[in-house]
Coordinates of C-alpha atoms and ligand atoms in Angstrom, one line a residue:
M1 CA 104.5 -38.7 98.2
S2 CA 106.0 -42.1 97.4
E3 CA 109.1 -43.3 99.3
R4 CA 112.1 -42.5 97.1
H5 CA 115.4 -44.4 96.7
D6 CA 118.4 -44.3 94.4
V7 CA 117.9 -47.8 93.2
I8 CA 115.2 -50.5 93.5
V9 CA 116.1 -54.2 93.1
L10 CA 113.1 -56.3 92.1
G11 CA 113.5 -59.8 93.4
V12 CA 116.0 -60.7 96.2
G13 CA 117.0 -64.2 95.2
G14 CA 120.4 -65.5 94.0
T15 CA 121.2 -62.6 91.7
G16 CA 119.2 -59.9 93.4
S17 CA 120.8 -60.4 96.8
A18 CA 124.2 -60.0 95.2
A19 CA 123.0 -56.8 93.4
V20 CA 121.6 -55.3 96.5
A21 CA 124.9 -55.9 98.4
Q22 CA 127.0 -54.5 95.6
L23 CA 124.9 -51.4 95.2
A24 CA 124.9 -50.8 99.0
D25 CA 128.7 -51.3 99.0
R26 CA 129.0 -48.3 96.6
G27 CA 127.1 -46.0 99.0
V28 CA 123.8 -45.7 97.2
D29 CA 120.4 -45.9 98.9
V30 CA 119.0 -49.2 97.7
L31 CA 115.6 -50.9 98.3
G32 CA 115.3 -54.6 97.6
L33 CA 111.7 -56.0 97.2
E34 CA 111.0 -59.7 97.5
R35 CA 107.6 -61.3 97.2
Y36 CA 108.4 -64.4 99.3
D37 CA 110.8 -65.0 102.3
V38 CA 114.5 -64.2 102.2
P39 CA 115.7 -66.8 101.3
H40 CA 113.0 -69.1 100.0
D41 CA 113.0 -72.3 98.0
G42 CA 110.0 -71.5 95.7
G43 CA 112.2 -70.0 92.9
S44 CA 115.6 -71.0 91.8
V45 CA 117.5 -71.0 95.1
N46 CA 116.5 -74.5 96.2
G47 CA 118.3 -77.8 96.6
L48 CA 120.8 -76.8 99.3
L49 CA 123.8 -76.9 96.9
R50 CA 124.9 -75.4 93.6
P51 CA 127.9 -76.4 91.6
L52 CA 130.8 -74.2 90.6
R53 CA 132.1 -75.9 87.5
L54 CA 134.7 -74.8 84.9
T55 CA 134.1 -77.6 82.4
D56 CA 131.0 -76.1 80.8
I57 CA 132.4 -72.7 79.9
E58 CA 132.3 -71.8 76.2
D59 CA 134.3 -68.6 75.9
P60 CA 137.8 -67.7 77.3
A61 CA 136.2 -64.7 78.9
D62 CA 133.9 -67.1 80.9
V63 CA 137.0 -68.3 82.8
S64 CA 138.0 -64.9 84.1
L65 CA 134.3 -64.2 84.9
L66 CA 134.0 -67.4 86.9
R67 CA 137.3 -66.8 88.6
R68 CA 136.1 -63.2 89.5
A69 CA 132.8 -64.8 90.8
E70 CA 134.8 -67.2 93.0
T71 CA 136.9 -64.3 94.4
L72 CA 133.7 -62.5 95.3
W73 CA 132.2 -65.6 96.9
R74 CA 135.4 -66.0 99.0
D75 CA 135.3 -62.4 100.0
L76 CA 131.6 -62.8 101.1
E77 CA 132.5 -65.9 103.0
A78 CA 135.2 -64.1 104.9
D79 CA 132.4 -61.8 106.2
H80 CA 130.0 -64.6 107.2
D81 CA 129.9 -67.1 110.0
R82 CA 129.3 -70.2 107.8
R83 CA 131.2 -71.6 105.0
L84 CA 129.7 -70.8 101.5
L85 CA 132.0 -72.5 99.1
Y86 CA 133.7 -75.9 99.1
R87 CA 136.2 -77.1 96.5
T88 CA 135.7 -80.8 95.7
G89 CA 136.8 -81.1 92.1
S90 CA 134.3 -81.9 89.4
I91 CA 133.6 -85.1 87.4
D92 CA 132.0 -85.2 83.9
T93 CA 131.6 -88.8 82.7
G94 CA 129.8 -90.5 79.9
P95 CA 130.2 -92.9 76.9
R96 CA 133.5 -92.2 75.2
G97 CA 133.0 -89.8 72.3
R98 CA 129.7 -88.4 73.5
S99 CA 129.1 -84.7 74.0
L100 CA 129.5 -84.2 77.7
V101 CA 133.0 -85.7 78.0
E102 CA 134.1 -84.2 74.6
E103 CA 132.9 -80.7 75.6
A104 CA 134.5 -80.9 79.0
K105 CA 137.8 -82.0 77.5
L106 CA 137.5 -79.2 74.9
A107 CA 136.8 -76.6 77.6
C108 CA 139.9 -77.7 79.6
E109 CA 142.1 -77.7 76.5
E110 CA 140.9 -74.4 75.1
H111 CA 141.0 -72.5 78.4
D112 CA 144.2 -74.1 79.7
L113 CA 142.5 -75.7 82.7
E114 CA 144.2 -78.5 84.7
Y115 CA 142.4 -81.8 84.2
E116 CA 142.8 -85.6 84.2
L117 CA 141.3 -88.2 81.9
L118 CA 140.1 -91.4 83.7
S119 CA 138.7 -94.6 82.4
G120 CA 135.5 -96.0 84.0
E121 CA 137.6 -98.4 86.1
G122 CA 140.1 -95.7 87.0
L123 CA 137.2 -93.6 88.3
T124 CA 135.8 -96.4 90.4
D125 CA 139.3 -97.1 91.8
R126 CA 139.5 -93.5 93.0
Y127 CA 135.9 -92.9 93.9
P128 CA 134.3 -96.3 94.8
A129 CA 130.7 -95.0 94.7
Y130 CA 130.7 -95.2 90.9
R131 CA 129.6 -98.3 88.8
L132 CA 129.9 -97.2 85.2
P133 CA 129.0 -99.3 82.1
N134 CA 132.0 -100.3 79.8
G135 CA 133.3 -97.6 77.5
Y136 CA 132.8 -94.6 79.8
E137 CA 135.4 -91.9 80.0
T138 CA 135.8 -89.2 82.7
V139 CA 137.1 -85.7 82.9
Y140 CA 138.2 -84.8 86.5
Q141 CA 138.8 -81.1 87.0
P142 CA 140.3 -80.2 90.4
E143 CA 138.9 -76.6 90.7
G144 CA 135.2 -77.5 90.7
G145 CA 133.2 -77.3 93.9
F146 CA 129.8 -76.3 95.3
L147 CA 128.1 -73.3 96.9
R148 CA 125.4 -73.3 99.6
P149 CA 122.9 -71.0 97.7
A150 CA 120.5 -70.1 100.5
E151 CA 123.4 -69.3 102.8
C152 CA 124.9 -67.1 100.0
V153 CA 121.6 -65.2 99.8
V154 CA 121.7 -64.7 103.6
A155 CA 125.3 -63.6 103.5
H156 CA 124.6 -61.0 100.8
V157 CA 121.5 -59.7 102.5
N158 CA 123.4 -59.4 105.9
R159 CA 126.2 -57.5 104.2
A160 CA 123.6 -55.2 102.5
H161 CA 121.9 -54.6 105.8
R162 CA 125.3 -53.7 107.4
L163 CA 125.8 -51.2 104.6
G164 CA 122.4 -49.5 105.1
A165 CA 120.2 -51.2 102.4
T166 CA 116.5 -51.7 103.0
I167 CA 115.0 -55.1 102.0
R168 CA 111.3 -55.8 102.3
A169 CA 110.3 -59.5 102.0
R170 CA 106.7 -60.7 101.5
E171 CA 106.0 -57.6 99.3
R172 CA 105.1 -58.4 95.7
V173 CA 105.9 -56.0 92.9
V174 CA 102.8 -55.7 90.8
N175 CA 104.2 -53.4 88.1
W176 CA 106.7 -50.7 87.2
R177 CA 106.7 -47.8 84.8
P178 CA 109.3 -45.4 83.6
L179 CA 109.2 -41.8 84.9
D180 CA 111.0 -38.8 83.6
G181 CA 114.4 -39.5 85.2
G182 CA 113.5 -42.7 87.0
V183 CA 110.9 -45.4 87.7
R184 CA 107.8 -46.0 89.8
V185 CA 107.3 -49.4 91.2
E186 CA 104.0 -50.5 92.7
T187 CA 103.7 -53.4 95.1
D188 CA 100.8 -55.1 96.8
H189 CA 101.6 -52.9 99.9
D190 CA 102.8 -49.5 98.6
A191 CA 104.4 -47.5 95.7
Y192 CA 108.1 -46.4 95.5
E193 CA 110.1 -44.2 93.2
A194 CA 113.8 -44.5 92.3
D195 CA 116.3 -43.2 89.8
R196 CA 117.1 -46.7 88.6
L197 CA 115.6 -50.2 88.6
V198 CA 117.3 -53.6 88.6
V199 CA 115.1 -56.5 87.6
T200 CA 116.4 -59.8 89.1
A201 CA 113.1 -61.7 89.2
G202 CA 114.4 -65.0 87.9
A203 CA 111.7 -67.1 86.3
W204 CA 109.3 -64.2 86.7
T205 CA 111.4 -61.8 84.7
P206 CA 109.2 -61.9 81.5
A207 CA 106.3 -60.5 83.6
F208 CA 108.2 -57.3 84.0
V209 CA 110.1 -57.2 80.7
D210 CA 107.9 -58.0 77.7
A211 CA 110.9 -58.4 75.4
L212 CA 112.0 -61.5 77.4
D213 CA 108.7 -63.4 76.9
G214 CA 109.6 -66.7 75.4
I215 CA 113.3 -66.0 75.8
V216 CA 113.5 -66.5 79.6
T217 CA 111.6 -69.8 80.2
S218 CA 111.7 -72.3 83.0
E219 CA 111.3 -75.9 83.8
R220 CA 110.4 -77.8 87.0
Q221 CA 113.4 -79.8 88.2
V222 CA 113.3 -82.3 91.1
L223 CA 116.1 -83.3 93.3
T224 CA 116.2 -86.3 95.6
W225 CA 118.5 -87.1 98.6
L226 CA 119.1 -90.8 99.1
Q227 CA 120.7 -92.5 102.1
P228 CA 124.0 -94.1 101.1
E229 CA 124.9 -97.6 102.3
T230 CA 128.5 -96.4 102.5
P231 CA 128.3 -92.8 103.7
G232 CA 132.1 -92.3 103.5
H233 CA 132.0 -92.7 99.7
F234 CA 129.7 -89.7 99.4
A235 CA 131.4 -87.4 101.9
R236 CA 132.3 -83.9 100.6
D237 CA 136.0 -84.3 101.3
R238 CA 136.1 -87.5 99.1
F239 CA 133.4 -87.2 96.5
P240 CA 133.5 -84.4 93.8
I241 CA 130.4 -82.8 92.3
W242 CA 129.4 -84.8 89.2
R243 CA 127.5 -85.1 85.9
V244 CA 126.9 -88.4 84.2
Q245 CA 125.6 -88.7 80.7
T246 CA 123.6 -91.9 80.1
P247 CA 122.5 -93.0 76.6
S248 CA 119.3 -91.0 77.0
D249 CA 119.8 -88.4 79.8
L250 CA 122.0 -86.1 81.8
F251 CA 122.1 -86.5 85.6
Y252 CA 124.0 -84.5 88.1
G253 CA 124.6 -84.5 91.8
Y254 CA 126.6 -83.5 94.9
P255 CA 128.2 -85.0 98.0
T256 CA 126.5 -85.2 101.3
D257 CA 126.2 -81.7 102.9
S258 CA 123.5 -79.8 104.8
A259 CA 121.1 -82.8 104.6
P260 CA 121.5 -86.5 105.1
G261 CA 122.1 -88.3 101.9
A262 CA 123.8 -87.7 98.5
T263 CA 121.9 -85.6 96.0
F264 CA 120.6 -86.8 92.5
G265 CA 119.1 -84.5 89.8
R266 CA 118.3 -84.7 86.1
S267 CA 118.6 -82.0 83.4
T268 CA 115.5 -82.3 81.3
N269 CA 115.4 -79.2 79.1
R270 CA 111.6 -79.3 78.8
N271 CA 110.9 -75.6 79.4
E272 CA 107.4 -76.6 80.4
V273 CA 106.6 -74.1 83.1
R274 CA 104.5 -71.5 81.4
D275 CA 103.4 -69.8 84.6
P276 CA 105.9 -69.8 87.5
D277 CA 103.1 -69.0 89.9
A278 CA 101.3 -72.2 89.0
F279 CA 104.1 -74.7 89.1
E280 CA 103.7 -77.9 91.2
H281 CA 106.0 -77.6 94.2
E282 CA 105.3 -80.9 95.8
P283 CA 107.6 -83.7 94.3
T284 CA 105.9 -87.0 93.6
Q285 CA 107.0 -90.6 93.4
A286 CA 106.9 -90.3 89.6
D287 CA 109.5 -87.5 89.9
E288 CA 111.7 -89.7 92.0
R289 CA 111.5 -92.9 89.9
P290 CA 114.0 -92.0 87.1
L291 CA 116.4 -90.5 89.7
R292 CA 116.3 -93.7 91.8
E293 CA 116.6 -96.0 88.8
F294 CA 119.7 -94.0 87.7
A295 CA 121.2 -94.1 91.2
R296 CA 120.6 -97.9 91.5
E297 CA 122.5 -98.4 88.2
Y298 CA 125.4 -95.9 88.5
F299 CA 125.7 -95.5 92.3
P300 CA 124.4 -98.7 93.8
A301 CA 125.9 -97.9 97.2
G302 CA 124.0 -94.6 97.2
A303 CA 120.5 -95.7 96.4
G304 CA 119.1 -96.2 99.9
P305 CA 115.9 -94.9 101.4
T306 CA 114.7 -91.4 100.4
M307 CA 115.7 -88.7 102.8
R308 CA 114.3 -85.6 101.1
M309 CA 113.0 -84.3 97.8
E310 CA 112.6 -80.8 96.5
S311 CA 111.5 -79.2 93.3
G312 CA 112.7 -75.8 91.8
L313 CA 112.4 -73.5 88.8
A314 CA 115.4 -74.1 86.5
I315 CA 115.6 -71.1 84.2
T316 CA 116.6 -71.4 80.6
T317 CA 117.7 -68.9 78.0
P318 CA 117.9 -69.8 74.2
D319 CA 121.7 -70.5 74.4
D320 CA 121.7 -71.3 78.2
R321 CA 123.9 -68.4 78.9
L322 CA 123.6 -65.4 81.2
L323 CA 121.4 -62.4 80.3
V324 CA 122.7 -59.1 81.6
D325 CA 122.0 -55.7 80.1
T326 CA 120.1 -52.4 80.3
L327 CA 116.8 -52.1 78.4
P328 CA 117.5 -50.3 75.2
E329 CA 114.3 -48.3 75.4
H330 CA 114.7 -47.6 79.2
P331 CA 118.4 -47.3 80.1
Q332 CA 117.5 -46.6 83.7
V333 CA 116.5 -50.3 84.0
A334 CA 119.0 -53.2 84.1
I335 CA 118.2 -56.9 84.1
G336 CA 120.2 -59.9 85.2
V337 CA 119.1 -63.5 84.7
G338 CA 121.3 -66.6 85.4
P339 CA 120.2 -69.8 83.7
S340 CA 120.1 -73.1 85.5
E341 CA 123.2 -74.5 83.9
S342 CA 125.5 -72.0 85.6
G343 CA 123.4 -69.1 86.9
F344 CA 124.1 -69.4 90.6
A345 CA 127.9 -69.8 90.2
Y346 CA 128.0 -66.4 88.5
A347 CA 125.5 -64.7 90.8
S348 CA 128.1 -62.8 92.8
V349 CA 129.8 -61.3 89.7
L350 CA 126.4 -60.7 88.1
G351 CA 125.7 -58.5 91.1
E352 CA 128.9 -56.6 90.4
I353 CA 128.0 -56.2 86.7
L354 CA 124.5 -55.0 87.5
A355 CA 125.9 -52.4 90.0
D356 CA 128.3 -51.2 87.2
L357 CA 125.6 -50.9 84.6
T358 CA 123.2 -49.2 87.0
L359 CA 125.6 -46.7 88.4
E360 CA 128.2 -46.2 85.5
G361 CA 126.1 -47.2 82.5
E362 CA 129.0 -49.6 81.5
T363 CA 131.2 -52.4 83.0
D364 CA 134.8 -53.5 82.5
H365 CA 133.6 -57.1 82.3
D366 CA 133.2 -58.4 78.8
V367 CA 129.4 -58.8 78.7
E368 CA 128.4 -58.1 75.1
R369 CA 127.8 -61.8 74.6
F370 CA 125.2 -61.7 77.3
S371 CA 123.2 -58.8 75.8
I372 CA 119.4 -59.0 75.3
D373 CA 119.6 -58.6 71.5
R374 CA 122.6 -61.0 71.0
A375 CA 120.4 -63.4 69.1
Ligands
FAD1 C1 116.9 -77.5 89.9 C2 117.9 -76.4 89.6 C3 119.1 -76.7 89.2 C4 120.1 -75.6 89.0 N1 121.3 -76.0 88.7 C5 122.3 -75.0 88.6 C6 123.6 -75.4 88.3 O1 123.9 -76.5 88.0 N2 124.5 -74.4 88.3 C7 124.2 -73.1 88.6 O2 125.1 -72.3 88.7 N3 122.9 -72.7 88.8 C8 122.0 -73.7 88.8 N4 120.7 -73.3 89.0 C9 120.2 -71.9 88.8 C10 120.5 -71.0 89.9 O3 120.1 -71.5 91.1 C11 119.8 -69.7 89.5 O4 120.3 -69.2 88.3 C12 120.1 -68.7 90.5 O5 119.4 -69.0 91.7 C13 119.8 -67.3 90.2 O6 118.5 -67.2 90.1 P1 117.8 -65.8 90.0 O7 118.3 -64.8 91.0 O8 117.7 -65.3 88.6 O9 116.3 -66.3 90.5 P2 115.8 -66.5 91.9 O10 116.8 -66.9 92.8 O11 114.5 -67.4 91.8 O12 115.4 -65.0 92.3 C14 114.3 -64.4 91.7 C15 113.6 -63.7 92.9 O13 112.6 -62.8 92.4 C16 111.5 -62.8 93.3 N5 110.3 -62.3 92.6 C17 109.7 -62.8 91.5 N6 108.7 -62.0 91.2 C18 108.6 -61.0 92.1 C19 107.7 -60.0 92.4 N7 106.6 -59.8 91.6 N8 107.9 -59.1 93.4 C20 109.0 -59.3 94.2 N9 109.9 -60.4 94.1 C21 109.7 -61.2 93.0 C22 111.4 -64.4 93.5 O14 110.5 -64.6 94.6 C23 112.8 -64.8 93.7 O15 113.2 -64.7 95.1 C24 119.7 -74.3 89.2 C25 118.4 -74.0 89.6 C26 117.5 -75.0 89.8 C27 116.1 -74.7 90.2

């Protein structure tokens, strides 16, 4: 006889840890299965920090969803012995009239968010780390901030443990199949049965849901931490999270926190990782070169010696929005995927939605725009 649970959660990363905690909180017997460590940096929970940013929301409903996510993060933090969320404000800057600044302005106007428009010089006056070319314009939004993703996973898993959940790390799910009234899940250790399955396998999701092959894709993104010459300019109480559009690229970064140095990353949108098992973890000098060149030009006081580098799997969906749904042909299976643009920020509320869909078959959150067949 296989061990039987009410719900199995496949993948205990950013989204899966939230789902396990939410399900345990509702009194069900939940088993979380994770192939690596809890947490680990070989998936999408790498890089020490994740932004929580309101300036790239597209829909009025996204505002309430993100605010709900923030409430849930705060609630989790109140239960945990380390801080999870910092509010720093957010900066979106680029050549006047180009997409990043225009879209940030539009998001603030349309969704009634507080913001300030700053010139390049105005930005440098307030935050001396910046050196922008002429003609740059900036949107400062005071509610932005960052999360500590690995710490968030730990906090969700600790909460789930307190509520009686079982989580097994270093146990890889090999496959699942529907049963009459449930599912059977086979791992490289054992086999389990449950009434319901939640698939939160991030970049590996298409391996378990054929319909998402080519829909959920991923790319290798590298971050570098550079020692600042003037550390005070990059301190988290004085330096908001940021995105900078250059004539050819989009860069992003965070203040100093959890590791020495300020963080620099680049959104590439290459979707080049065909097999997440075969992706090259070790960052190279070639990975760092464009980040360092960018830092030298736009943050000259931040481009000191390298402190750290990391690569991760940034997940993409065709419209870069969340995917959360039950499988039409197997309603006992729910899936939740957060893309790299915003996936972690929403992970807490995705856990809540997945628990709703799994236990009630519906949710009060407006999620039709995140359905599998929306395309
Ligand atoms: C470089 C980078 C930049 C990002 N930028 C942002 C950003 O700006 N804003 C933002 O909000 N988010 C960002 N994200 C994305 C965010 O981190 C993810 O959306 C978030 O971590 C949620 O991911 P997930 O839970 O879907 O995947 P993961 O956290 O990777 O979790 C999936 C889990 O499933 C496990 N798993 C897979 N296969 C199996 C199996 N066979 N058996 C058992 N377990 C399995 C994996 O090991 C993993 O732990 C970024 C991610 C990266 C990598």
